[in-house]
Amino acid sequence: MVLDVGFLNAHPHAIGFFGPTPTGLESKEVERVSDLLGDIDFRAALAALPSDDHVAGMLIGHGGEGLTRVPETYLRVHFDALREFCEGASKRGLVIVSWWD
């Protein structure tokens, strides 16, 4: 079950105009996301990136073409942080709410 955070839509300062509406995950979904992230062989995914930084960044998208000095280092750090965050939230039985502003 997805956590109902629709009440945030009523507060114009709670969400930005350019992002999706806020979403939330109950603790069971957080546990599932944590398990799925743990199953990903991220090193294998990174190994599939082209060796040319600019070409790899173009495949990554979202401004990744501007990454220099091995984009996979940047991605690995952020992926590991996401995995650790979700694992910690799962172990503590927390919910996760996300929005962009």
Short mmCIF file of N, CA, C and O in Angstrom, two decimals:
data_model
loop_
_atom_site.label_atom_id
_atom_site.label_comp_id
_atom_site.label_asym_id
_atom_site.label_seq_id
_atom_site.Cartn_x
_atom_site.Cartn_y
_atom_site.Cartn_z
N MET A 1 0.84 -1.17 0.00
CA MET A 1 0.00 0.00 0.00
C MET A 1 0.89 1.24 0.00
O MET A 1 1.86 1.33 0.73
N VAL A 2 0.55 2.20 -0.83
CA VAL A 2 1.31 3.44 -0.92
C VAL A 2 0.77 4.41 0.12
O VAL A 2 -0.44 4.56 0.29
N LEU A 3 1.66 5.03 0.82
CA LEU A 3 1.31 6.00 1.86
C LEU A 3 0.60 7.19 1.24
O LEU A 3 1.05 7.74 0.24
N ASP A 4 -0.53 7.61 1.80
CA ASP A 4 -1.29 8.74 1.28
C ASP A 4 -0.70 10.04 1.80
O ASP A 4 -0.79 10.35 2.98
N VAL A 5 -0.07 10.78 0.91
CA VAL A 5 0.50 12.08 1.27
C VAL A 5 -0.16 13.18 0.45
O VAL A 5 0.40 14.25 0.27
N GLY A 6 -1.37 12.91 -0.03
CA GLY A 6 -2.10 13.88 -0.85
C GLY A 6 -2.35 15.19 -0.16
O GLY A 6 -2.51 16.23 -0.81
N PHE A 7 -2.36 15.19 1.17
CA PHE A 7 -2.57 16.44 1.90
C PHE A 7 -1.51 17.47 1.59
O PHE A 7 -1.74 18.67 1.71
N LEU A 8 -0.33 17.04 1.13
CA LEU A 8 0.72 18.00 0.78
C LEU A 8 0.34 18.84 -0.43
O LEU A 8 0.83 19.95 -0.59
N ASN A 9 -0.54 18.31 -1.29
CA ASN A 9 -0.97 19.06 -2.47
C ASN A 9 -1.72 20.33 -2.10
O ASN A 9 -1.78 21.27 -2.88
N ALA A 10 -2.34 20.34 -0.93
CA ALA A 10 -3.11 21.50 -0.49
C ALA A 10 -2.22 22.63 0.01
O ALA A 10 -2.70 23.73 0.26
N HIS A 11 -0.96 22.37 0.16
CA HIS A 11 -0.02 23.36 0.68
C HIS A 11 0.91 23.80 -0.45
O HIS A 11 1.85 23.09 -0.79
N PRO A 12 0.65 24.95 -1.06
CA PRO A 12 1.41 25.34 -2.25
C PRO A 12 2.91 25.48 -2.00
O PRO A 12 3.69 25.37 -2.94
N HIS A 13 3.33 25.67 -0.77
CA HIS A 13 4.75 25.82 -0.51
C HIS A 13 5.43 24.48 -0.19
O HIS A 13 6.62 24.43 -0.01
N ALA A 14 4.64 23.40 -0.13
CA ALA A 14 5.19 22.09 0.20
C ALA A 14 5.77 21.38 -1.01
O ALA A 14 6.60 20.51 -0.87
N ILE A 15 5.31 21.75 -2.21
CA ILE A 15 5.82 21.08 -3.41
C ILE A 15 6.21 22.12 -4.45
O ILE A 15 5.67 23.22 -4.49
N GLY A 16 7.17 21.76 -5.28
CA GLY A 16 7.58 22.64 -6.35
C GLY A 16 6.68 22.50 -7.55
O GLY A 16 5.97 21.50 -7.70
N PHE A 17 6.69 23.47 -8.40
CA PHE A 17 5.83 23.48 -9.58
C PHE A 17 6.32 22.56 -10.68
O PHE A 17 5.60 22.24 -11.60
N PHE A 18 7.56 22.11 -10.61
CA PHE A 18 8.13 21.35 -11.71
C PHE A 18 8.21 19.85 -11.46
O PHE A 18 8.58 19.10 -12.33
N GLY A 19 7.87 19.39 -10.29
CA GLY A 19 8.00 17.97 -9.99
C GLY A 19 6.67 17.27 -9.87
O GLY A 19 5.61 17.90 -9.88
N PRO A 20 6.72 15.95 -9.75
CA PRO A 20 5.49 15.20 -9.55
C PRO A 20 4.93 15.46 -8.16
O PRO A 20 5.62 16.01 -7.30
N THR A 21 3.70 15.05 -7.94
CA THR A 21 3.12 15.21 -6.62
C THR A 21 3.88 14.33 -5.64
O THR A 21 4.50 13.34 -6.02
N PRO A 22 3.87 14.69 -4.37
CA PRO A 22 4.59 13.90 -3.37
C PRO A 22 4.09 12.45 -3.35
O PRO A 22 2.92 12.18 -3.59
N THR A 23 5.00 11.55 -3.07
CA THR A 23 4.65 10.15 -2.95
C THR A 23 5.23 9.60 -1.66
O THR A 23 6.18 10.16 -1.10
N GLY A 24 4.65 8.54 -1.19
CA GLY A 24 5.14 7.93 0.04
C GLY A 24 5.05 6.43 -0.02
O GLY A 24 4.20 5.87 -0.71
N LEU A 25 5.95 5.79 0.67
CA LEU A 25 5.95 4.33 0.75
C LEU A 25 5.81 3.92 2.21
O LEU A 25 6.51 4.45 3.08
N GLU A 26 4.92 2.98 2.47
CA GLU A 26 4.78 2.39 3.80
C GLU A 26 6.04 1.57 4.10
O GLU A 26 6.82 1.25 3.19
N SER A 27 6.21 1.19 5.33
CA SER A 27 7.42 0.47 5.72
C SER A 27 7.62 -0.84 4.96
O SER A 27 8.76 -1.21 4.64
N LYS A 28 6.55 -1.54 4.61
CA LYS A 28 6.68 -2.79 3.84
C LYS A 28 7.22 -2.52 2.44
O LYS A 28 8.02 -3.29 1.91
N GLU A 29 6.77 -1.42 1.82
CA GLU A 29 7.27 -1.06 0.49
C GLU A 29 8.72 -0.61 0.58
O GLU A 29 9.52 -0.88 -0.32
N VAL A 30 9.06 0.09 1.66
CA VAL A 30 10.46 0.50 1.86
C VAL A 30 11.35 -0.74 1.96
O VAL A 30 12.42 -0.80 1.37
N GLU A 31 10.87 -1.74 2.67
CA GLU A 31 11.61 -3.00 2.79
C GLU A 31 11.79 -3.64 1.41
O GLU A 31 12.87 -4.12 1.07
N ARG A 32 10.74 -3.63 0.60
CA ARG A 32 10.80 -4.21 -0.74
C ARG A 32 11.80 -3.45 -1.62
O ARG A 32 12.61 -4.06 -2.33
N VAL A 33 11.74 -2.13 -1.58
CA VAL A 33 12.69 -1.32 -2.36
C VAL A 33 14.11 -1.60 -1.91
O VAL A 33 15.02 -1.77 -2.73
N SER A 34 14.32 -1.70 -0.60
CA SER A 34 15.65 -2.00 -0.08
C SER A 34 16.14 -3.35 -0.60
O SER A 34 17.29 -3.48 -1.02
N ASP A 35 15.26 -4.35 -0.58
CA ASP A 35 15.63 -5.67 -1.08
C ASP A 35 15.97 -5.61 -2.57
O ASP A 35 16.96 -6.21 -3.02
N LEU A 36 15.16 -4.89 -3.35
CA LEU A 36 15.41 -4.79 -4.79
C LEU A 36 16.72 -4.08 -5.08
O LEU A 36 17.49 -4.50 -5.95
N LEU A 37 16.99 -3.00 -4.36
CA LEU A 37 18.26 -2.29 -4.55
C LEU A 37 19.44 -3.19 -4.18
O LEU A 37 20.48 -3.14 -4.83
N GLY A 38 19.26 -4.01 -3.15
CA GLY A 38 20.31 -4.93 -2.75
C GLY A 38 20.58 -6.01 -3.79
O GLY A 38 21.68 -6.56 -3.85
N ASP A 39 19.58 -6.32 -4.59
CA ASP A 39 19.72 -7.35 -5.62
C ASP A 39 20.41 -6.85 -6.89
O ASP A 39 20.82 -7.66 -7.73
N ILE A 40 20.51 -5.55 -7.04
CA ILE A 40 21.09 -4.99 -8.27
C ILE A 40 22.61 -5.14 -8.24
O ILE A 40 23.27 -4.76 -7.28
N ASP A 41 23.16 -5.70 -9.31
CA ASP A 41 24.60 -5.78 -9.47
C ASP A 41 25.05 -4.49 -10.16
O ASP A 41 25.19 -4.42 -11.38
N PHE A 42 25.24 -3.46 -9.35
CA PHE A 42 25.52 -2.14 -9.90
C PHE A 42 26.88 -2.08 -10.57
O PHE A 42 27.06 -1.38 -11.55
N ARG A 43 27.83 -2.84 -10.08
CA ARG A 43 29.15 -2.85 -10.72
C ARG A 43 29.04 -3.38 -12.15
O ARG A 43 29.69 -2.89 -13.06
N ALA A 44 28.20 -4.39 -12.35
CA ALA A 44 28.01 -4.94 -13.70
C ALA A 44 27.33 -3.91 -14.60
O ALA A 44 27.69 -3.77 -15.78
N ALA A 45 26.36 -3.18 -14.04
CA ALA A 45 25.70 -2.14 -14.83
C ALA A 45 26.70 -1.05 -15.21
O ALA A 45 26.70 -0.58 -16.36
N LEU A 46 27.54 -0.67 -14.28
CA LEU A 46 28.54 0.37 -14.57
C LEU A 46 29.57 -0.13 -15.58
O LEU A 46 30.06 0.65 -16.40
N ALA A 47 29.89 -1.40 -15.52
CA ALA A 47 30.87 -1.96 -16.46
C ALA A 47 30.37 -1.90 -17.89
O ALA A 47 31.15 -1.92 -18.84
N ALA A 48 29.06 -1.80 -18.06
CA ALA A 48 28.48 -1.73 -19.41
C ALA A 48 28.57 -0.33 -20.01
O ALA A 48 28.30 -0.15 -21.19
N LEU A 49 28.93 0.67 -19.19
CA LEU A 49 29.06 2.04 -19.71
C LEU A 49 30.26 2.14 -20.64
O LEU A 49 31.29 1.51 -20.41
N PRO A 50 30.16 2.96 -21.68
CA PRO A 50 31.31 3.18 -22.56
C PRO A 50 32.47 3.81 -21.78
O PRO A 50 32.27 4.50 -20.79
N SER A 51 33.68 3.57 -22.24
CA SER A 51 34.85 4.10 -21.54
C SER A 51 35.01 5.60 -21.73
O SER A 51 35.63 6.26 -20.90
N ASP A 52 34.46 6.16 -22.79
CA ASP A 52 34.52 7.60 -23.02
C ASP A 52 33.53 8.29 -22.07
O ASP A 52 32.34 8.02 -22.10
N ASP A 53 34.05 9.19 -21.22
CA ASP A 53 33.22 9.85 -20.21
C ASP A 53 32.02 10.58 -20.81
O ASP A 53 30.91 10.51 -20.30
N HIS A 54 32.25 11.31 -21.91
CA HIS A 54 31.16 12.08 -22.51
C HIS A 54 30.09 11.16 -23.08
O HIS A 54 28.89 11.41 -22.88
N VAL A 55 30.49 10.11 -23.75
CA VAL A 55 29.53 9.16 -24.32
C VAL A 55 28.77 8.47 -23.19
O VAL A 55 27.54 8.32 -23.26
N ALA A 56 29.45 8.08 -22.13
CA ALA A 56 28.79 7.45 -20.99
C ALA A 56 27.78 8.42 -20.39
O ALA A 56 26.65 8.05 -20.06
N GLY A 57 28.19 9.69 -20.25
CA GLY A 57 27.29 10.71 -19.70
C GLY A 57 26.07 10.94 -20.56
O GLY A 57 24.98 11.17 -20.05
N MET A 58 26.23 10.87 -21.87
CA MET A 58 25.09 11.02 -22.78
C MET A 58 24.08 9.89 -22.57
O MET A 58 22.89 10.11 -22.60
N LEU A 59 24.58 8.68 -22.32
CA LEU A 59 23.69 7.55 -22.06
C LEU A 59 22.97 7.72 -20.72
O LEU A 59 21.80 7.37 -20.59
N ILE A 60 23.67 8.26 -19.75
CA ILE A 60 23.08 8.49 -18.42
C ILE A 60 21.98 9.53 -18.52
O ILE A 60 20.92 9.39 -17.93
N GLY A 61 22.23 10.59 -19.28
CA GLY A 61 21.23 11.65 -19.46
C GLY A 61 21.12 12.55 -18.24
O GLY A 61 21.93 12.49 -17.32
N HIS A 62 20.12 13.41 -18.25
CA HIS A 62 19.84 14.33 -17.14
C HIS A 62 21.07 15.15 -16.74
O HIS A 62 21.36 15.31 -15.56
N GLY A 63 21.83 15.61 -17.71
CA GLY A 63 23.02 16.41 -17.42
C GLY A 63 24.27 15.58 -17.22
O GLY A 63 25.33 16.12 -16.94
N GLY A 64 24.15 14.26 -17.33
CA GLY A 64 25.30 13.38 -17.12
C GLY A 64 26.42 13.59 -18.11
O GLY A 64 27.57 13.25 -17.82
N GLU A 65 26.10 14.17 -19.26
CA GLU A 65 27.16 14.39 -20.26
C GLU A 65 28.20 15.39 -19.76
O GLU A 65 29.29 15.46 -20.28
N GLY A 66 27.86 16.14 -18.71
CA GLY A 66 28.82 17.08 -18.14
C GLY A 66 29.73 16.45 -17.09
O GLY A 66 30.65 17.10 -16.60
N LEU A 67 29.48 15.21 -16.74
CA LEU A 67 30.32 14.55 -15.75
C LEU A 67 31.68 14.27 -16.34
O LEU A 67 31.81 13.85 -17.48
N THR A 68 32.69 14.50 -15.55
CA THR A 68 34.05 14.21 -15.99
C THR A 68 34.72 13.33 -14.94
O THR A 68 34.24 13.19 -13.83
N ARG A 69 35.82 12.79 -15.32
CA ARG A 69 36.60 11.92 -14.43
C ARG A 69 35.79 10.73 -13.95
O ARG A 69 35.54 10.56 -12.77
N VAL A 70 35.38 9.94 -14.88
CA VAL A 70 34.74 8.66 -14.62
C VAL A 70 33.35 8.82 -14.00
O VAL A 70 33.19 8.84 -12.79
N PRO A 71 32.32 8.95 -14.83
CA PRO A 71 30.96 9.11 -14.33
C PRO A 71 30.52 7.98 -13.40
O PRO A 71 29.73 8.19 -12.49
N GLU A 72 31.07 6.78 -13.61
CA GLU A 72 30.62 5.68 -12.75
C GLU A 72 30.97 5.89 -11.28
O GLU A 72 30.27 5.40 -10.40
N THR A 73 32.03 6.66 -11.00
CA THR A 73 32.36 6.97 -9.61
C THR A 73 31.23 7.78 -8.99
O THR A 73 30.78 7.50 -7.88
N TYR A 74 30.78 8.80 -9.70
CA TYR A 74 29.67 9.63 -9.24
C TYR A 74 28.42 8.78 -9.02
O TYR A 74 27.76 8.86 -7.99
N LEU A 75 28.09 7.94 -10.00
CA LEU A 75 26.90 7.12 -9.91
C LEU A 75 26.99 6.11 -8.78
O LEU A 75 26.01 5.89 -8.06
N ARG A 76 28.15 5.49 -8.60
CA ARG A 76 28.31 4.48 -7.56
C ARG A 76 28.12 5.10 -6.17
O ARG A 76 27.43 4.54 -5.32
N VAL A 77 28.69 6.26 -5.96
CA VAL A 77 28.55 6.94 -4.66
C VAL A 77 27.08 7.22 -4.37
O VAL A 77 26.59 6.96 -3.26
N HIS A 78 26.35 7.73 -5.35
CA HIS A 78 24.95 8.07 -5.14
C HIS A 78 24.07 6.83 -5.02
O HIS A 78 23.14 6.79 -4.22
N PHE A 79 24.35 5.81 -5.82
CA PHE A 79 23.59 4.57 -5.71
C PHE A 79 23.81 3.92 -4.35
O PHE A 79 22.87 3.47 -3.69
N ASP A 80 25.07 3.87 -3.91
CA ASP A 80 25.37 3.29 -2.60
C ASP A 80 24.67 4.06 -1.48
O ASP A 80 24.16 3.47 -0.53
N ALA A 81 24.63 5.39 -1.61
CA ALA A 81 23.95 6.20 -0.59
C ALA A 81 22.45 5.90 -0.57
O ALA A 81 21.85 5.78 0.50
N LEU A 82 21.85 5.77 -1.75
CA LEU A 82 20.43 5.43 -1.82
C LEU A 82 20.17 4.06 -1.22
O LEU A 82 19.24 3.88 -0.43
N ARG A 83 21.01 3.10 -1.56
CA ARG A 83 20.85 1.74 -1.02
C ARG A 83 20.99 1.74 0.50
O ARG A 83 20.18 1.13 1.19
N GLU A 84 21.98 2.43 1.02
CA GLU A 84 22.19 2.49 2.47
C GLU A 84 21.03 3.20 3.17
O GLU A 84 20.60 2.79 4.25
N PHE A 85 20.53 4.27 2.57
CA PHE A 85 19.40 5.00 3.14
C PHE A 85 18.17 4.09 3.24
O PHE A 85 17.52 4.01 4.29
N CYS A 86 17.85 3.41 2.14
CA CYS A 86 16.68 2.53 2.13
C CYS A 86 16.86 1.34 3.06
O CYS A 86 15.92 0.92 3.74
N GLU A 87 18.07 0.81 3.13
CA GLU A 87 18.33 -0.30 4.04
C GLU A 87 18.14 0.14 5.50
O GLU A 87 17.51 -0.55 6.29
N GLY A 88 18.66 1.32 5.82
CA GLY A 88 18.50 1.84 7.18
C GLY A 88 17.05 2.12 7.52
O GLY A 88 16.58 1.79 8.62
N ALA A 89 16.32 2.69 6.57
CA ALA A 89 14.89 2.97 6.80
C ALA A 89 14.12 1.67 6.97
O ALA A 89 13.24 1.57 7.82
N SER A 90 14.48 0.66 6.18
CA SER A 90 13.81 -0.63 6.27
C SER A 90 14.06 -1.28 7.63
O SER A 90 13.13 -1.77 8.27
N LYS A 91 15.29 -1.27 8.08
CA LYS A 91 15.64 -1.88 9.37
C LYS A 91 14.92 -1.18 10.53
O LYS A 91 14.61 -1.82 11.53
N ARG A 92 14.66 0.11 10.37
CA ARG A 92 14.01 0.87 11.44
C ARG A 92 12.49 0.92 11.28
O ARG A 92 11.81 1.51 12.09
N GLY A 93 11.97 0.30 10.21
CA GLY A 93 10.52 0.27 9.99
C GLY A 93 9.94 1.63 9.63
O GLY A 93 8.79 1.92 9.93
N LEU A 94 10.74 2.47 8.96
CA LEU A 94 10.31 3.82 8.61
C LEU A 94 9.57 3.85 7.29
O LEU A 94 9.69 2.95 6.47
N VAL A 95 8.81 4.91 7.09
CA VAL A 95 8.20 5.19 5.80
C VAL A 95 9.10 6.19 5.09
O VAL A 95 9.93 6.85 5.71
N ILE A 96 8.95 6.30 3.79
CA ILE A 96 9.71 7.28 3.01
C ILE A 96 8.72 8.14 2.23
O ILE A 96 7.85 7.61 1.56
N VAL A 97 8.87 9.44 2.36
CA VAL A 97 8.09 10.39 1.59
C VAL A 97 9.07 11.17 0.74
O VAL A 97 10.11 11.61 1.21
N SER A 98 8.74 11.33 -0.54
CA SER A 98 9.62 12.10 -1.41
C SER A 98 8.82 13.11 -2.22
O SER A 98 7.69 12.85 -2.61
N TRP A 99 9.45 14.24 -2.43
CA TRP A 99 8.90 15.25 -3.32
C TRP A 99 10.04 16.13 -3.78
O TRP A 99 11.13 16.11 -3.21
N TRP A 100 9.78 16.84 -4.84
CA TRP A 100 10.78 17.71 -5.44
C TRP A 100 10.31 19.13 -5.30
O TRP A 100 9.16 19.44 -5.61
N ASP A 101 11.17 19.99 -4.83
CA ASP A 101 10.80 21.41 -4.76
C ASP A 101 11.97 22.29 -5.14
O ASP A 101 13.00 21.84 -5.46
#
